Short mmCIF file of N, CA and C in Angstrom, two decimals:
data_model
loop_
_atom_site.label_atom_id
_atom_site.label_comp_id
_atom_site.label_asym_id
_atom_site.label_seq_id
_atom_site.Cartn_x
_atom_site.Cartn_y
_atom_site.Cartn_z
N MET A 892 122.25 109.42 111.48
CA MET A 892 121.21 108.98 110.56
C MET A 892 121.55 107.62 110.03
N THR A 893 120.70 106.69 110.09
CA THR A 893 120.90 105.38 109.45
C THR A 893 120.39 105.32 108.09
N ALA A 894 120.94 104.33 107.29
CA ALA A 894 120.53 104.23 105.96
C ALA A 894 119.11 103.65 105.85
N MET A 895 118.46 103.92 104.74
CA MET A 895 117.13 103.34 104.56
C MET A 895 117.28 101.93 104.00
N ASP A 896 116.22 101.23 103.96
CA ASP A 896 116.20 99.83 103.46
C ASP A 896 116.21 99.86 101.94
N LEU A 897 117.39 99.67 101.42
CA LEU A 897 117.54 99.72 99.97
C LEU A 897 116.98 98.57 99.21
N ASP A 898 116.52 97.54 99.92
CA ASP A 898 115.90 96.40 99.26
C ASP A 898 114.38 96.54 99.27
N ARG A 899 113.90 97.68 99.55
CA ARG A 899 112.45 97.97 99.44
C ARG A 899 112.21 98.89 98.27
N ALA A 900 110.97 98.95 97.81
CA ALA A 900 110.62 99.85 96.68
C ALA A 900 110.19 101.19 97.26
N TRP A 901 110.76 102.27 96.69
CA TRP A 901 110.39 103.66 97.13
C TRP A 901 110.01 104.44 95.93
N ASP A 902 109.32 105.57 96.19
CA ASP A 902 108.86 106.48 95.17
C ASP A 902 108.95 107.89 95.67
N LEU A 903 108.98 108.88 94.80
CA LEU A 903 108.78 110.24 95.25
C LEU A 903 107.38 110.35 95.80
N HIS A 904 107.20 111.17 96.72
CA HIS A 904 105.84 111.41 97.25
C HIS A 904 105.03 112.04 96.11
N PRO A 905 103.76 111.69 95.90
CA PRO A 905 103.03 112.32 94.85
C PRO A 905 102.92 113.83 94.88
N GLN A 906 103.13 114.46 96.05
CA GLN A 906 103.06 115.88 96.15
C GLN A 906 104.43 116.58 96.05
N VAL A 907 105.43 115.80 95.61
CA VAL A 907 106.76 116.37 95.48
C VAL A 907 107.06 116.77 94.04
N SER A 908 107.55 117.93 93.78
CA SER A 908 107.97 118.47 92.52
C SER A 908 109.50 118.46 92.52
N VAL A 909 110.13 118.03 91.36
CA VAL A 909 111.57 118.04 91.21
C VAL A 909 111.90 119.08 90.17
N ARG A 910 112.82 119.93 90.50
CA ARG A 910 113.30 120.91 89.61
C ARG A 910 114.86 120.75 89.42
N PRO A 911 115.26 120.16 88.31
CA PRO A 911 116.72 120.00 88.11
C PRO A 911 117.44 121.38 88.03
N GLU A 912 118.59 121.42 88.60
CA GLU A 912 119.39 122.64 88.59
C GLU A 912 120.86 122.23 88.25
N PRO A 913 121.73 123.15 87.88
CA PRO A 913 123.08 122.87 87.59
C PRO A 913 123.84 122.19 88.80
N PHE A 914 123.42 122.58 90.00
CA PHE A 914 124.08 121.95 91.18
C PHE A 914 123.57 120.61 91.57
N GLY A 915 122.36 120.23 91.05
CA GLY A 915 121.71 119.03 91.48
C GLY A 915 120.16 119.21 91.18
N ALA A 916 119.38 119.54 92.24
CA ALA A 916 118.01 119.76 92.11
C ALA A 916 117.33 120.36 93.32
N LEU A 917 116.14 120.94 93.13
CA LEU A 917 115.33 121.37 94.21
C LEU A 917 114.13 120.42 94.27
N LEU A 918 113.81 120.02 95.41
CA LEU A 918 112.62 119.21 95.64
C LEU A 918 111.67 119.97 96.53
N TYR A 919 110.43 120.13 96.14
CA TYR A 919 109.44 120.86 96.90
C TYR A 919 108.26 120.03 97.17
N HIS A 920 107.93 119.85 98.41
CA HIS A 920 106.71 119.13 98.90
C HIS A 920 105.56 120.04 99.08
N PHE A 921 104.58 119.94 98.22
CA PHE A 921 103.47 120.87 98.31
C PHE A 921 102.60 120.63 99.52
N GLY A 922 102.60 119.46 100.06
CA GLY A 922 101.76 119.18 101.23
C GLY A 922 102.45 119.73 102.56
N THR A 923 103.70 119.55 102.72
CA THR A 923 104.41 120.00 103.90
C THR A 923 105.11 121.38 103.71
N ARG A 924 105.18 121.83 102.51
CA ARG A 924 105.83 123.06 102.09
C ARG A 924 107.40 123.02 102.46
N LYS A 925 107.92 121.83 102.48
CA LYS A 925 109.38 121.72 102.72
C LYS A 925 110.07 121.75 101.37
N LEU A 926 111.28 122.31 101.49
CA LEU A 926 112.16 122.39 100.29
C LEU A 926 113.46 121.70 100.66
N SER A 927 113.91 120.83 99.72
CA SER A 927 115.12 120.06 99.89
C SER A 927 116.01 120.34 98.77
N PHE A 928 117.35 120.48 99.01
CA PHE A 928 118.34 120.66 97.95
C PHE A 928 119.08 119.37 97.76
N LEU A 929 119.22 118.93 96.54
CA LEU A 929 120.01 117.84 96.24
C LEU A 929 121.29 118.41 95.58
N LYS A 930 122.41 118.22 96.26
CA LYS A 930 123.62 118.86 95.80
C LYS A 930 124.48 117.91 95.03
N ASP A 931 123.88 116.83 94.59
CA ASP A 931 124.60 115.76 93.93
C ASP A 931 123.75 115.28 92.78
N ARG A 932 124.22 115.45 91.54
CA ARG A 932 123.41 115.04 90.36
C ARG A 932 123.20 113.56 90.30
N ARG A 933 124.07 112.81 90.89
CA ARG A 933 123.84 111.35 90.83
C ARG A 933 122.73 111.02 91.77
N LEU A 934 122.56 111.72 92.95
CA LEU A 934 121.42 111.48 93.81
C LEU A 934 120.18 111.83 93.07
N LEU A 935 120.11 112.89 92.29
CA LEU A 935 119.00 113.25 91.49
C LEU A 935 118.64 112.10 90.55
N THR A 936 119.65 111.45 89.90
CA THR A 936 119.41 110.34 88.99
C THR A 936 118.81 109.16 89.73
N VAL A 937 119.24 108.89 90.99
CA VAL A 937 118.71 107.85 91.81
C VAL A 937 117.26 108.14 92.13
N VAL A 938 116.99 109.38 92.55
CA VAL A 938 115.63 109.75 92.94
C VAL A 938 114.64 109.62 91.76
N GLN A 939 115.15 110.05 90.59
CA GLN A 939 114.29 109.95 89.38
C GLN A 939 114.12 108.46 88.90
N ALA A 940 115.08 107.61 89.30
CA ALA A 940 114.95 106.18 88.91
C ALA A 940 114.06 105.36 89.87
N LEU A 941 113.74 105.92 91.03
CA LEU A 941 112.99 105.11 91.95
C LEU A 941 111.67 104.61 91.45
N ALA A 942 110.97 105.38 90.68
CA ALA A 942 109.68 105.03 90.11
C ALA A 942 109.69 103.76 89.32
N ASP A 943 110.72 103.57 88.51
CA ASP A 943 110.88 102.46 87.62
C ASP A 943 111.61 101.32 88.13
N ALA A 944 112.22 101.44 89.30
CA ALA A 944 113.07 100.41 89.85
C ALA A 944 112.34 99.53 90.90
N PRO A 945 112.60 98.24 90.90
CA PRO A 945 111.92 97.36 91.91
C PRO A 945 112.35 97.67 93.34
N THR A 946 113.52 98.21 93.53
CA THR A 946 114.02 98.50 94.84
C THR A 946 114.97 99.78 94.74
N ALA A 947 115.21 100.41 95.89
CA ALA A 947 116.11 101.57 95.87
C ALA A 947 117.49 101.12 95.51
N ARG A 948 117.88 99.91 95.85
CA ARG A 948 119.19 99.40 95.49
C ARG A 948 119.29 99.33 93.92
N ALA A 949 118.28 98.82 93.29
CA ALA A 949 118.28 98.77 91.85
C ALA A 949 118.36 100.17 91.22
N ALA A 950 117.66 101.12 91.83
CA ALA A 950 117.68 102.47 91.34
C ALA A 950 119.13 103.08 91.45
N CYS A 951 119.80 102.73 92.56
CA CYS A 951 121.17 103.26 92.77
C CYS A 951 122.14 102.63 91.77
N LEU A 952 121.94 101.33 91.58
CA LEU A 952 122.84 100.56 90.61
C LEU A 952 122.61 101.07 89.18
N ALA A 953 121.32 101.29 88.86
CA ALA A 953 121.00 101.82 87.53
C ALA A 953 121.54 103.19 87.25
N ALA A 954 121.80 103.96 88.37
CA ALA A 954 122.30 105.28 88.28
C ALA A 954 123.87 105.24 88.21
N GLY A 955 124.44 104.02 88.23
CA GLY A 955 125.84 103.87 88.09
C GLY A 955 126.65 103.90 89.37
N LEU A 956 125.96 103.78 90.55
CA LEU A 956 126.64 103.76 91.83
C LEU A 956 127.28 102.43 92.00
N THR A 957 128.35 102.33 92.76
CA THR A 957 128.97 101.09 93.10
C THR A 957 128.46 100.62 94.45
N GLU A 958 128.69 99.34 94.78
CA GLU A 958 128.31 98.84 96.01
C GLU A 958 128.89 99.61 97.17
N HIS A 959 130.13 100.04 96.94
CA HIS A 959 130.90 100.83 98.01
C HIS A 959 130.19 102.15 98.27
N GLU A 960 129.53 102.71 97.30
CA GLU A 960 128.87 104.00 97.48
C GLU A 960 127.45 103.90 98.12
N LEU A 961 126.86 102.72 98.10
CA LEU A 961 125.53 102.54 98.54
C LEU A 961 125.24 103.09 99.95
N PRO A 962 126.10 102.80 100.93
CA PRO A 962 125.81 103.35 102.31
C PRO A 962 125.63 104.84 102.34
N ARG A 963 126.43 105.52 101.69
CA ARG A 963 126.36 107.03 101.65
C ARG A 963 125.07 107.52 101.03
N TYR A 964 124.71 106.87 99.91
CA TYR A 964 123.51 107.28 99.22
C TYR A 964 122.26 106.76 99.93
N GLY A 965 122.41 105.65 100.62
CA GLY A 965 121.34 105.13 101.44
C GLY A 965 121.02 106.14 102.60
N ARG A 966 122.04 106.70 103.18
CA ARG A 966 121.83 107.72 104.23
C ARG A 966 121.19 109.00 103.64
N ALA A 967 121.53 109.36 102.43
CA ALA A 967 120.98 110.59 101.79
C ALA A 967 119.47 110.28 101.52
N LEU A 968 119.14 109.10 101.06
CA LEU A 968 117.79 108.71 100.83
C LEU A 968 116.95 108.67 102.06
N ALA A 969 117.62 108.19 103.14
CA ALA A 969 116.92 108.15 104.44
C ALA A 969 116.49 109.58 104.90
N VAL A 970 117.38 110.54 104.62
CA VAL A 970 117.02 111.89 105.00
C VAL A 970 115.80 112.34 104.13
N LEU A 971 115.78 112.00 102.90
CA LEU A 971 114.58 112.31 102.03
C LEU A 971 113.37 111.60 102.51
N ALA A 972 113.50 110.43 102.97
CA ALA A 972 112.38 109.64 103.51
C ALA A 972 111.87 110.28 104.79
N GLN A 973 112.81 110.68 105.63
CA GLN A 973 112.39 111.30 106.92
C GLN A 973 111.63 112.58 106.72
N SER A 974 111.95 113.29 105.61
CA SER A 974 111.15 114.59 105.36
C SER A 974 110.01 114.27 104.43
N SER A 975 109.68 113.03 104.16
CA SER A 975 108.53 112.67 103.31
C SER A 975 108.67 113.03 101.89
N MET A 976 109.91 113.29 101.41
CA MET A 976 110.09 113.52 99.99
C MET A 976 109.92 112.25 99.15
N VAL A 977 110.48 111.15 99.76
CA VAL A 977 110.25 109.78 99.16
C VAL A 977 109.46 108.98 100.17
N VAL A 978 108.65 108.06 99.66
CA VAL A 978 107.91 107.25 100.49
C VAL A 978 107.97 105.83 100.06
N GLY A 979 107.78 104.84 100.95
CA GLY A 979 107.75 103.47 100.57
C GLY A 979 106.56 103.19 99.52
N ARG A 980 106.93 102.36 98.63
CA ARG A 980 105.85 101.98 97.60
C ARG A 980 105.00 100.95 98.29
N THR A 981 103.67 101.14 98.14
CA THR A 981 102.72 100.24 98.79
C THR A 981 102.25 99.15 97.85
N SER A 982 102.32 99.34 96.49
CA SER A 982 101.89 98.25 95.55
C SER A 982 102.88 98.09 94.47
#
């Protein structure tokens, strides 16, 4: 799996619900009926920051990630994009 373009704006898909849990979060896509588990609370923070950030990189940095951590989180976001949990922002 390759990392997503962190210099692009991304959002949660409008049909995705996020339920924070002690281990991270559950993401449920009402359109595809897919369920994703986020086992990292910092990834949850990144996902929640996407809507207000101009880019995924900005969301990651706002969540306190270092440049060194960006490739790993970029790959995790790419998995979420592949399953349509997050989508590229069009406007």
